[in-house]
PDB file of C-alpha atoms in Angstrom:
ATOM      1  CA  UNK A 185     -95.408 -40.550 -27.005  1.00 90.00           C
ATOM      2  CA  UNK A 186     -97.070 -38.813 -24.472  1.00 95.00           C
ATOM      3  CA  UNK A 187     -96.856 -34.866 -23.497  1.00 96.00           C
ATOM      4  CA  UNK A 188     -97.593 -32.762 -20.809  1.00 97.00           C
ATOM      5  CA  UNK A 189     -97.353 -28.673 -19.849  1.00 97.00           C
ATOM      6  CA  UNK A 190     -95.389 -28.585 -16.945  1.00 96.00           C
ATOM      7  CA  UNK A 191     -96.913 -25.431 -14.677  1.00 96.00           C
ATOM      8  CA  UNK A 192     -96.871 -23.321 -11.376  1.00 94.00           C
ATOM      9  CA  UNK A 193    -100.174 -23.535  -9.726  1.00 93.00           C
ATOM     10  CA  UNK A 194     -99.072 -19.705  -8.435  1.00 92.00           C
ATOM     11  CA  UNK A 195     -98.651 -18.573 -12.033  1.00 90.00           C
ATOM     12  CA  UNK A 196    -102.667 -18.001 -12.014  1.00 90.00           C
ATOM     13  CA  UNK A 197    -101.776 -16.971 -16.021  1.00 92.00           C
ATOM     14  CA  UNK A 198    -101.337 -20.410 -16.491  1.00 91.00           C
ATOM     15  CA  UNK A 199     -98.347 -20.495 -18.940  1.00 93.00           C
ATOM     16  CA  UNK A 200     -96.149 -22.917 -19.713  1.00 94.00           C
ATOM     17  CA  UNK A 201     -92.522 -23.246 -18.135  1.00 94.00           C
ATOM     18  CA  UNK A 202     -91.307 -26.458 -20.039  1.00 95.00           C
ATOM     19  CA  UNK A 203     -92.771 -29.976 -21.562  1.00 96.00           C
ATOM     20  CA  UNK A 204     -92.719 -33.278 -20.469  1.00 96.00           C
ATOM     21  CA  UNK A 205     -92.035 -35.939 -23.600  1.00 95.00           C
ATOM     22  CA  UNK A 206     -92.712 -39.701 -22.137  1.00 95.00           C
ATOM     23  CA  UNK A 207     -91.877 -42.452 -24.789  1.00 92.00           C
ATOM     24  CA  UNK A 208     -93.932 -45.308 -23.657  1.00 90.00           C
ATOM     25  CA  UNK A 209     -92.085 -47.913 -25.370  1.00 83.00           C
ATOM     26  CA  UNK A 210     -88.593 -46.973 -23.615  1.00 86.00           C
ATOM     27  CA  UNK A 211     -89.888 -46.016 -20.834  1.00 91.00           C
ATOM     28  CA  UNK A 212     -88.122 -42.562 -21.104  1.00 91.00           C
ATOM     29  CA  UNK A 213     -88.404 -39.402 -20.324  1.00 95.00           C
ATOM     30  CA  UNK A 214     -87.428 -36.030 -21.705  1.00 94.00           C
ATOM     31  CA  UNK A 215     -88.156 -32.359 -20.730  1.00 94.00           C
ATOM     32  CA  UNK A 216     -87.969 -29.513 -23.383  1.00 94.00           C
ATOM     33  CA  UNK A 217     -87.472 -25.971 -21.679  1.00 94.00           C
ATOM     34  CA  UNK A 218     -88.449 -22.944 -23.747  1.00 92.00           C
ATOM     35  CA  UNK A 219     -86.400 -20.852 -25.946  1.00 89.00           C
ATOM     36  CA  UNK A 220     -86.425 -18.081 -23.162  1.00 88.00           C
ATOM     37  CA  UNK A 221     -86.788 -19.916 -20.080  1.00 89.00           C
ATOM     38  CA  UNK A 222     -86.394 -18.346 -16.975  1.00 90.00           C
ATOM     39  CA  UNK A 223     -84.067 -20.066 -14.205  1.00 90.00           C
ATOM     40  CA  UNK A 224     -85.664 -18.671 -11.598  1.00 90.00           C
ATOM     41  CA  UNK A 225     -88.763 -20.073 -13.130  1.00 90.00           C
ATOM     42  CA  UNK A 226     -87.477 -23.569 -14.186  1.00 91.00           C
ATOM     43  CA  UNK A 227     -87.618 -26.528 -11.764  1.00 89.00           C
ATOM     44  CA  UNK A 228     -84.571 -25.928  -9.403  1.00 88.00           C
ATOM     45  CA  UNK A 229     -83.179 -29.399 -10.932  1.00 89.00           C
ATOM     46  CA  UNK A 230     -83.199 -27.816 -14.176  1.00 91.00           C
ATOM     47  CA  UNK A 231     -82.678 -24.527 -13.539  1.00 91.00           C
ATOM     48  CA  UNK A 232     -78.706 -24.821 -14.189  1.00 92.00           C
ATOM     49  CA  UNK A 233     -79.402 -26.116 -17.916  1.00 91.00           C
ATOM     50  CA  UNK A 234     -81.474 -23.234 -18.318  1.00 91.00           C
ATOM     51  CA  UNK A 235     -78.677 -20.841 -17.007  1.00 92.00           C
ATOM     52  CA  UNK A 236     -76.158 -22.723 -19.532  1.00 89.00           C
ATOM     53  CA  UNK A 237     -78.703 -21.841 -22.480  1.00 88.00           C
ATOM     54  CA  UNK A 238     -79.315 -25.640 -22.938  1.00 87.00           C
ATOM     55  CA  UNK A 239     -83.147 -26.444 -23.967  1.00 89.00           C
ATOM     56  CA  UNK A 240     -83.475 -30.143 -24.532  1.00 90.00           C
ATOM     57  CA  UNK A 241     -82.869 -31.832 -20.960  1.00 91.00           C
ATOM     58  CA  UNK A 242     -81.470 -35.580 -21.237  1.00 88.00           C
ATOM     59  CA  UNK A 243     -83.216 -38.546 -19.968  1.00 89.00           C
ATOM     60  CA  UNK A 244     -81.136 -38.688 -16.744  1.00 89.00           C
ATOM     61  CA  UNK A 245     -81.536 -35.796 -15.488  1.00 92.00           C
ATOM     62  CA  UNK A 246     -85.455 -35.835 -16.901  1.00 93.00           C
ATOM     63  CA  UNK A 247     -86.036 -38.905 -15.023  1.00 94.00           C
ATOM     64  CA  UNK A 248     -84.343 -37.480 -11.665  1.00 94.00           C
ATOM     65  CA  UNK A 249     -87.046 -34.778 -11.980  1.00 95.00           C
ATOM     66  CA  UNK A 250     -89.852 -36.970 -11.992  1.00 95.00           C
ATOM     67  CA  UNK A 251     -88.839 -39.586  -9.485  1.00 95.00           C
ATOM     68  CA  UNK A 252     -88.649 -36.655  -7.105  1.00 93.00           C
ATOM     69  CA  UNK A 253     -91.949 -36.185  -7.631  1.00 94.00           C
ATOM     70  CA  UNK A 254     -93.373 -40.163  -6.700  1.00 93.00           C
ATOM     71  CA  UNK A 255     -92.812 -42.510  -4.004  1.00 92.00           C
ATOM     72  CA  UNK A 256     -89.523 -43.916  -4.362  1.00 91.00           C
ATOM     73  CA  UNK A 257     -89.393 -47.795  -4.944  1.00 91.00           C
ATOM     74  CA  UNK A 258     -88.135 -48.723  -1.676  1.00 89.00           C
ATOM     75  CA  UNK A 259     -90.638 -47.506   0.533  1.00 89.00           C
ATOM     76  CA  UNK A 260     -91.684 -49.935   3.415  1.00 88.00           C
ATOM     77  CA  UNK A 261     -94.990 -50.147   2.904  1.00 90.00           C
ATOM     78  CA  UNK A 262     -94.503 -49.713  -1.230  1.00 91.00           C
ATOM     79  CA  UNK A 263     -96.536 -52.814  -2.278  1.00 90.00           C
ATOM     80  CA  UNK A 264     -99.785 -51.568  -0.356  1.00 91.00           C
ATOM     81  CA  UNK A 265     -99.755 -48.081  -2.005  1.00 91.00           C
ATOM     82  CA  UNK A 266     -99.410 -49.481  -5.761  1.00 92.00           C
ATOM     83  CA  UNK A 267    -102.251 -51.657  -4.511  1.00 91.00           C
ATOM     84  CA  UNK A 268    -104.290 -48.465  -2.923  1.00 90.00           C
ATOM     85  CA  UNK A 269    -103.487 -47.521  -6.151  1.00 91.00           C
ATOM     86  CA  UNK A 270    -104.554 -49.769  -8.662  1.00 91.00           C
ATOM     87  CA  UNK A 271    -101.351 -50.577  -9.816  1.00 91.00           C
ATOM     88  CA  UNK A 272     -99.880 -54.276 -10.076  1.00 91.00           C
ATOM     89  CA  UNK A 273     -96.058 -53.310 -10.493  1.00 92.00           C
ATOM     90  CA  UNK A 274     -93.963 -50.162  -9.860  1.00 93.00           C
ATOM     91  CA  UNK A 275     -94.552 -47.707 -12.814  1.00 92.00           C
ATOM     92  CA  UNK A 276     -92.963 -44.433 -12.585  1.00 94.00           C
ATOM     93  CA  UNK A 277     -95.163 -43.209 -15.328  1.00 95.00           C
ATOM     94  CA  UNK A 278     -98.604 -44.498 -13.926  1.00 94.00           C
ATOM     95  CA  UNK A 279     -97.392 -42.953 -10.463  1.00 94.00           C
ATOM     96  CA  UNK A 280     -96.265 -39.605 -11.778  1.00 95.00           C
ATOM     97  CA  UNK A 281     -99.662 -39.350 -13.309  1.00 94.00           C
ATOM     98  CA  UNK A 282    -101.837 -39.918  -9.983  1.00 92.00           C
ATOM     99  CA  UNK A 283    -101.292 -36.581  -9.041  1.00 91.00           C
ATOM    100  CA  UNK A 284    -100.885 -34.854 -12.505  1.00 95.00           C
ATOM    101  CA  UNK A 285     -97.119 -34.780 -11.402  1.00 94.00           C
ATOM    102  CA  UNK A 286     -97.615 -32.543  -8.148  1.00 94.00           C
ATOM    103  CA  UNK A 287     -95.385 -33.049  -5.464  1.00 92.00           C
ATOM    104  CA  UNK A 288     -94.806 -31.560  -1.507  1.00 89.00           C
ATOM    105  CA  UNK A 289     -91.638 -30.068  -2.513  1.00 89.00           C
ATOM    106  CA  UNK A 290     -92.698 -27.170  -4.852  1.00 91.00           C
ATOM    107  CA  UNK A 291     -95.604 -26.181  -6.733  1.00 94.00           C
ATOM    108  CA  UNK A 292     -95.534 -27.629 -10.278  1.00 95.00           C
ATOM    109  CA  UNK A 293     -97.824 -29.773 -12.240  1.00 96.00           C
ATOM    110  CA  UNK A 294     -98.968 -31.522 -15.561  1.00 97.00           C
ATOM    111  CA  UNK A 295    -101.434 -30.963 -17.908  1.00 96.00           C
ATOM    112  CA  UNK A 296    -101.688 -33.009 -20.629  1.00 97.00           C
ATOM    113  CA  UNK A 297    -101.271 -31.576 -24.498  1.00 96.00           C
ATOM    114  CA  UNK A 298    -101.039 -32.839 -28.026  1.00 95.00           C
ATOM    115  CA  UNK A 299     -97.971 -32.612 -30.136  1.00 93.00           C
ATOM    116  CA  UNK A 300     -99.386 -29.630 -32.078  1.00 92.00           C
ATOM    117  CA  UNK A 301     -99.463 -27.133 -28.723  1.00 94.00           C
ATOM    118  CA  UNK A 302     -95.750 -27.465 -28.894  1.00 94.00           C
ATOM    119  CA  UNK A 303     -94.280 -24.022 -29.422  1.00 93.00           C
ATOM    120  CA  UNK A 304     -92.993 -23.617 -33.055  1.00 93.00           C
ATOM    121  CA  UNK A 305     -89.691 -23.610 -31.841  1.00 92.00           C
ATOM    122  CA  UNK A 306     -89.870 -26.757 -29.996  1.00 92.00           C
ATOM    123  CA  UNK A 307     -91.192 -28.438 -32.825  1.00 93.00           C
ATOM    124  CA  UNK A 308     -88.302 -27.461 -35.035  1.00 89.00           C
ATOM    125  CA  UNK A 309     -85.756 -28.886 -32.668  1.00 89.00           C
ATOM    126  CA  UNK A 310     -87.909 -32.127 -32.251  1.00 89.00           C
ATOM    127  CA  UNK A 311     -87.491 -32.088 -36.379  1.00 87.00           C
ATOM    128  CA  UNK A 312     -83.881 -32.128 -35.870  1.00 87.00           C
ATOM    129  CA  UNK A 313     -84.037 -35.096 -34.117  1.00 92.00           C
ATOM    130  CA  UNK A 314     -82.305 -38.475 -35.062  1.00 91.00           C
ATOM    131  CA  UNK A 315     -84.426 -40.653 -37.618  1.00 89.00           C
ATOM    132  CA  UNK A 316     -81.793 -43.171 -38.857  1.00 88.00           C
ATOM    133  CA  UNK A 317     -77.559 -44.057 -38.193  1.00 90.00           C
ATOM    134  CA  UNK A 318     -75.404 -46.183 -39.610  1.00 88.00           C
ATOM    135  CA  UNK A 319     -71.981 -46.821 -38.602  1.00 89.00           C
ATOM    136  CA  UNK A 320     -68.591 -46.255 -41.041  1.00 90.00           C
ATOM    137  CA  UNK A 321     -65.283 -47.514 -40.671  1.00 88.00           C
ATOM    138  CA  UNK A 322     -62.694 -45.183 -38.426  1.00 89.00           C
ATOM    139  CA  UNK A 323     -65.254 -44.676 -35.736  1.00 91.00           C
ATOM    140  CA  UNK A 324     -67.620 -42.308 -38.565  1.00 92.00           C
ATOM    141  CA  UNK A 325     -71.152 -42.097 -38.326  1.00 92.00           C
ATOM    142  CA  UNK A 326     -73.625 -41.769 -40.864  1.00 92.00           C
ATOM    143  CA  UNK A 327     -76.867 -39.642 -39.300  1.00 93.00           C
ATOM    144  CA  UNK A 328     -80.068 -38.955 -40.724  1.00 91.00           C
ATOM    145  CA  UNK A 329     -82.116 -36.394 -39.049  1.00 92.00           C
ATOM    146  CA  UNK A 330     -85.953 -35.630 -38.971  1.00 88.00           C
ATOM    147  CA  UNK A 331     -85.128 -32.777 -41.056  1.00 88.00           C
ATOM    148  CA  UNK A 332     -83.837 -34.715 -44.151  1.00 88.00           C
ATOM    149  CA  UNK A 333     -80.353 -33.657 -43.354  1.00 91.00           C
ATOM    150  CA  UNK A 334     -77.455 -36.554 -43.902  1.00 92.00           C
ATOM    151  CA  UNK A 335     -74.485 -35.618 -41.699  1.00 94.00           C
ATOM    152  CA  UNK A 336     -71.374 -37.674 -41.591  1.00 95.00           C
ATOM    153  CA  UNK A 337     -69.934 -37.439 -38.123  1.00 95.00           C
ATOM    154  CA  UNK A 338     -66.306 -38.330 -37.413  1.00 94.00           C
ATOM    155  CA  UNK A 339     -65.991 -39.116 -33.858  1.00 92.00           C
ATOM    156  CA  UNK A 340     -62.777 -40.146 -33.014  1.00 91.00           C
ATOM    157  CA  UNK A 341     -61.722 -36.495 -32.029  1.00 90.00           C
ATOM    158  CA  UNK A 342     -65.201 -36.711 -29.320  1.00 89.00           C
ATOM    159  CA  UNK A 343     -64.376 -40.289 -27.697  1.00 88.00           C
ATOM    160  CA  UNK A 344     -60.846 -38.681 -27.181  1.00 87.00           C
ATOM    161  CA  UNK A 345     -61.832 -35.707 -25.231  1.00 85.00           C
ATOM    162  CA  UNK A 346     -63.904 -38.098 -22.982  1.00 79.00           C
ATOM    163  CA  UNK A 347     -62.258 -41.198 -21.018  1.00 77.00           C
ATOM    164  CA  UNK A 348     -65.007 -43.523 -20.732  1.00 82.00           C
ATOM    165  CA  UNK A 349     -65.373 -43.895 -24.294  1.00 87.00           C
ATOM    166  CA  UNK A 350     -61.530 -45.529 -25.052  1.00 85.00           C
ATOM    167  CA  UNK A 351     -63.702 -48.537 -24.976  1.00 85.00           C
ATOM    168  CA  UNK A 352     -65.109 -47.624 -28.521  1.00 86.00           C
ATOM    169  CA  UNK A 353     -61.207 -46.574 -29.667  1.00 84.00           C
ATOM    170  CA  UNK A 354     -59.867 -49.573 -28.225  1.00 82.00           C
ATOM    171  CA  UNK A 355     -62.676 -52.598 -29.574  1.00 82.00           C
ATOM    172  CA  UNK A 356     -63.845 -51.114 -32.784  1.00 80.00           C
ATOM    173  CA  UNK A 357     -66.330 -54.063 -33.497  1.00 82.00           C
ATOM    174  CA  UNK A 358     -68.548 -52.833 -30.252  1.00 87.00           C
ATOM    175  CA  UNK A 359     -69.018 -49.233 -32.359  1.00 90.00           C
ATOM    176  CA  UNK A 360     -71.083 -51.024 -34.279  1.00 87.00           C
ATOM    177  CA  UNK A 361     -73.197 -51.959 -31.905  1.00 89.00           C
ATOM    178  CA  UNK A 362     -74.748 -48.189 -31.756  1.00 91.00           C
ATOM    179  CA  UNK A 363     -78.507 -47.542 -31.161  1.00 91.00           C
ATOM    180  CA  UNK A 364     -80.635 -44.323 -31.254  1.00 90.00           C
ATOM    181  CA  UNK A 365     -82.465 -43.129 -28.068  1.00 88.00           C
ATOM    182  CA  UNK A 366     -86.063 -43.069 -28.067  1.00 85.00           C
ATOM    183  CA  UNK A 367     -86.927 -39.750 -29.761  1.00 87.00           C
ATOM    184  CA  UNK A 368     -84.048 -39.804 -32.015  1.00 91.00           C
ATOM    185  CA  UNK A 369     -82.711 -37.834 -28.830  1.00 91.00           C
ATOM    186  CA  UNK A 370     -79.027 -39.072 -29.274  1.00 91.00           C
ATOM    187  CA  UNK A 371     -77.338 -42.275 -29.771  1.00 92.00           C
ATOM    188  CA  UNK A 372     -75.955 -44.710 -27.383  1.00 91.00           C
ATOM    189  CA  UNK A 373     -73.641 -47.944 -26.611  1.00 90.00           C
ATOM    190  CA  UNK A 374     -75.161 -48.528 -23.416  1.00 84.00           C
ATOM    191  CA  UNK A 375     -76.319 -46.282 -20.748  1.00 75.00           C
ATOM    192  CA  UNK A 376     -73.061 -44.220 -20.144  1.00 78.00           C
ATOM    193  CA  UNK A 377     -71.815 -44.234 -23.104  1.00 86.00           C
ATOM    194  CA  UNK A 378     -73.963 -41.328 -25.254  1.00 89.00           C
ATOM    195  CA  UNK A 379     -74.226 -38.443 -27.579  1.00 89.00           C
ATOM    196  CA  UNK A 380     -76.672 -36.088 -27.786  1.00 90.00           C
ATOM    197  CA  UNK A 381     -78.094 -35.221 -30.747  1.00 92.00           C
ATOM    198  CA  UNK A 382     -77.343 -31.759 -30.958  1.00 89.00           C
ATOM    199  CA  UNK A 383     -73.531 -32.730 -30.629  1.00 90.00           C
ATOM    200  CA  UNK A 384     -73.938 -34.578 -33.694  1.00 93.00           C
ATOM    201  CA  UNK A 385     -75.733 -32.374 -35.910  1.00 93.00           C
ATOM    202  CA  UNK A 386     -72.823 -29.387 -35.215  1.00 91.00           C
ATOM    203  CA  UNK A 387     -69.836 -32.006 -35.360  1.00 92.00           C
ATOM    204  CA  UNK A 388     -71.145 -33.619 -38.388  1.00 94.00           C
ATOM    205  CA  UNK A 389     -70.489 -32.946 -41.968  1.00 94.00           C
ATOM    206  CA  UNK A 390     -73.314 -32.605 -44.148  1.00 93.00           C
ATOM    207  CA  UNK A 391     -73.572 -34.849 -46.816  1.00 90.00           C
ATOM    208  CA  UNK A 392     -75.291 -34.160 -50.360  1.00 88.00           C
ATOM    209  CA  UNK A 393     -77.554 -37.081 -50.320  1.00 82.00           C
ATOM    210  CA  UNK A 394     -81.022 -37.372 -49.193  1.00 82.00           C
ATOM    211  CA  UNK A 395     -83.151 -40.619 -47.466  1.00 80.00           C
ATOM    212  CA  UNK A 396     -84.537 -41.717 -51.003  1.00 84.00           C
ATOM    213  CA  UNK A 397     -81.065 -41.776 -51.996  1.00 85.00           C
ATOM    214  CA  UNK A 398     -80.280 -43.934 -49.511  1.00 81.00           C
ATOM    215  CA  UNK A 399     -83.067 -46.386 -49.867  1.00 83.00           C
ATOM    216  CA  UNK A 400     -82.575 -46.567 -53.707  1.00 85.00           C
ATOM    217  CA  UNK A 401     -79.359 -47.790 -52.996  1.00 82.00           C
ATOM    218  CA  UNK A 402     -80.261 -50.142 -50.349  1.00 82.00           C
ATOM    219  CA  UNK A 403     -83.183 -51.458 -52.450  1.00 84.00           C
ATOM    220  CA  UNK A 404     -81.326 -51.390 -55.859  1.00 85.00           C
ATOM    221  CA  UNK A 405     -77.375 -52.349 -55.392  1.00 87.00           C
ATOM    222  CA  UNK A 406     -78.041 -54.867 -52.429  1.00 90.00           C
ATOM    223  CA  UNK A 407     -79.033 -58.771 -53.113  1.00 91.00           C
ATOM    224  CA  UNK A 408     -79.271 -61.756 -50.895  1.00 91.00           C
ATOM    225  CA  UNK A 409     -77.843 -65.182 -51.868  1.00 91.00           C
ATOM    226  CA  UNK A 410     -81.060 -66.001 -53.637  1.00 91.00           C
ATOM    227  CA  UNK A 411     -81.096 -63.269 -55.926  1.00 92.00           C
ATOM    228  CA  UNK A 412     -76.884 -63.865 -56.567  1.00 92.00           C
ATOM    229  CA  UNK A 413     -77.952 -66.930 -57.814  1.00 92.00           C
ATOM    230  CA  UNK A 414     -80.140 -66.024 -60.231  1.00 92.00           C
ATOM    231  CA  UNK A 415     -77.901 -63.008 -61.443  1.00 90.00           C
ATOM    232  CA  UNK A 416     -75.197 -65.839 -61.763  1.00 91.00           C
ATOM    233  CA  UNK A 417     -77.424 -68.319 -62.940  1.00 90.00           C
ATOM    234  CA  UNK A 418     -76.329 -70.430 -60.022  1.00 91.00           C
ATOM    235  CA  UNK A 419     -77.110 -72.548 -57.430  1.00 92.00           C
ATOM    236  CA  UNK A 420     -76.992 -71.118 -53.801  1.00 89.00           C
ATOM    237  CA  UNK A 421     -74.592 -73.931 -53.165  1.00 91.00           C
ATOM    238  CA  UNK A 422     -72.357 -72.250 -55.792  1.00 91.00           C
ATOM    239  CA  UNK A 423     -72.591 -68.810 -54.309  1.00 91.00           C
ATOM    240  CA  UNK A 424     -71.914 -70.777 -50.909  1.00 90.00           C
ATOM    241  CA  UNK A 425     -68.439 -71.796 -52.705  1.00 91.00           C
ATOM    242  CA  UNK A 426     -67.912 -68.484 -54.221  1.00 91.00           C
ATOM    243  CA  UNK A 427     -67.999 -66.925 -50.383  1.00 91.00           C
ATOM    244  CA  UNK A 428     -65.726 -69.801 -49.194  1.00 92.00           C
ATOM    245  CA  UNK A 429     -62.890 -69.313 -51.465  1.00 92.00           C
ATOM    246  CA  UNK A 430     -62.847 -65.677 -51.174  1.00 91.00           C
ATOM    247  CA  UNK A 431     -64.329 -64.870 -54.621  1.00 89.00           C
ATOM    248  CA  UNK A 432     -67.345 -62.691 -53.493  1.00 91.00           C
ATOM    249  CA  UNK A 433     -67.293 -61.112 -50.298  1.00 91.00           C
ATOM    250  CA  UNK A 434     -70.937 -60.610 -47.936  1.00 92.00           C
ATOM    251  CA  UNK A 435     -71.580 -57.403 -46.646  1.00 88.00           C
ATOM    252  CA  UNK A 436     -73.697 -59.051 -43.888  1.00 86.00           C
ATOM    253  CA  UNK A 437     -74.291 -62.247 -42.909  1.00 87.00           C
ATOM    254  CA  UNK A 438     -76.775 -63.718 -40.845  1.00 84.00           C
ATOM    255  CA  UNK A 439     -78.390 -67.427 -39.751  1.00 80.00           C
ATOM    256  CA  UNK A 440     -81.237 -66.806 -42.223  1.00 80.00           C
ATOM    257  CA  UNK A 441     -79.672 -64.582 -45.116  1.00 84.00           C
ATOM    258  CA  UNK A 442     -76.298 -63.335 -46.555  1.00 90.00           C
ATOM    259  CA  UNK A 443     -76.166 -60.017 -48.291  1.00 92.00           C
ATOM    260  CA  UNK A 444     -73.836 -58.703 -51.016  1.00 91.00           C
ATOM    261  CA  UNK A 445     -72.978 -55.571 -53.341  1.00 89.00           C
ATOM    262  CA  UNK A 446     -74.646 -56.247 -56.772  1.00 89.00           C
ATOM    263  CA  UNK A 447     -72.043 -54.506 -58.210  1.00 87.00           C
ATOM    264  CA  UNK A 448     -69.513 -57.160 -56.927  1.00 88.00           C
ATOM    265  CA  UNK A 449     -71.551 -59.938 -57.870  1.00 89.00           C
ATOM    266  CA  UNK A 450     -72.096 -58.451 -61.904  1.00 86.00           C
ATOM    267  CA  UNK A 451     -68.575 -58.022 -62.148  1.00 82.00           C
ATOM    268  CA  UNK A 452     -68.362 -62.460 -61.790  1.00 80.00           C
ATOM    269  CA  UNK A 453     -69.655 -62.082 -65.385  1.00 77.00           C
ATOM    270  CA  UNK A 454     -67.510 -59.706 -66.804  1.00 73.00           C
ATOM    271  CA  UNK A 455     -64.674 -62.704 -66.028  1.00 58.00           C
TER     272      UNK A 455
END
């Protein structure tokens, strides 16, 4: 992750108005306003999240800030500038960065800083980021945040407030198909379809478990097919049969591996 002080070469006190989070890997970008930033301060672009009291700025409208601020891909003479340039392909991070993010239409700029020059406050809401999900049944969402809170989040009530996500009520195999956004800034299906995190830290309910909980479970009540056999001192051909007439039932299953409840499988010698 990269970060950068965005200024106003007028401000001659050289403060910070908001921070620029690039995740390299994604390809994303992010821009964190302060607790008390000033509209008339912020980036016009911005400036109407600032008015709403909103602080973490998503990735679409972070990313309409910055291509503002580089030539846009479909310039004529395009391929000879990223050649002038030094640059093999269209980057928008490698172009923002020629300039330190200056632009003709106003009078802002980067400066480079390291995660700990992040205002306290920042730095708690970064902890509140996303670190882990898994989905539930019933369109329910188990979220672990940086903080070591476990929420559950129901959010059937959410997808029905907003129309393009009856595709998640309607095909409930595809809400499995969730990822987190680079940062742990939210989850996603697929570009439109999103959630921020801070949506699903005040919907969710908090549940009394922590990560080590989790992973003790995970580590000590799951077993593949090779460890069923052993438990069931088996062959995997046996377990194979077991699965086929319905008398233990995977949890996953995969080309190279099939997982199951331990429980389930220690309760084949109690018969």
């Amino acid at each position: 992750m990269k970060i950068f002080a965005i200024r106003d070469e007028n401000d001659k006190s050289k403060k910070d108005i908001a921070y620029l989070l690039y995740y390299e890997v994604d390809k994303r970008f992010y821009i964190e306003l302060k607790e008390n930033a000033d509209p008339w301060e912020t980036p016009l672009i911005l400036s109407a999240f600032a008015k709403r009291g909103e602080r973490t700025i998503n990735s679409y409208w972070s990313k309409l800030w910055v291509q503002q601020r580089i030539v846009p891909p479909d310039r004529q003479n395009i391929g000879q500038i990223l050649k002038d340039n030094g640059l093999k392909t269209y980057d928008e991070f490698e172009l923002l960065l020629l300039a330190s993010g200056r632009c003709e239409q106003d009078d802002y700029y980067l400066v480079p800083i390291n995660l700990e020059e992040l205002p306290k406050k920042i730095l708690a809401r970064l902890n509140r980021k996303i670190e882990d999900i898994v989905p539930l049944s019933a369109n329910n969402l188990l979220v672990f945040f940086c903080d070591g809170t476990i929420k559950k989040c129901d959010l059937n009530e959410y997808f029905k407030k907003t129309q393009h996500f009856d595709i998640l009520l309607k095909h409930t195999e595809y809400f499995n198909k969730v990822k987190i956004q680079a940062g742990g800034y939210g989850v996603s299906w697929d570009e439109n379809l999103f959630i921020p995190d801070s949506i699903l830290y005040s919907i969710g309910k908090k549940v009394p478990l922590t990560a080590d909980d989790f992973k003790s479970f995970a580590s000590e009540r799951i077993v593949n097919s090779a460890e069923v056999a052993e438990l069931l001192n088996c062959s995997r051909q046996y377990v194979n049969e077991l699965v086929k007439t319905d008398k233990l039932h995977p949890i996953k299953t995969s080309e190279k591996n099939t997982l199951f409840l331990k429980s389930e499988v220690l309760k084949r010698l109690w018969q």
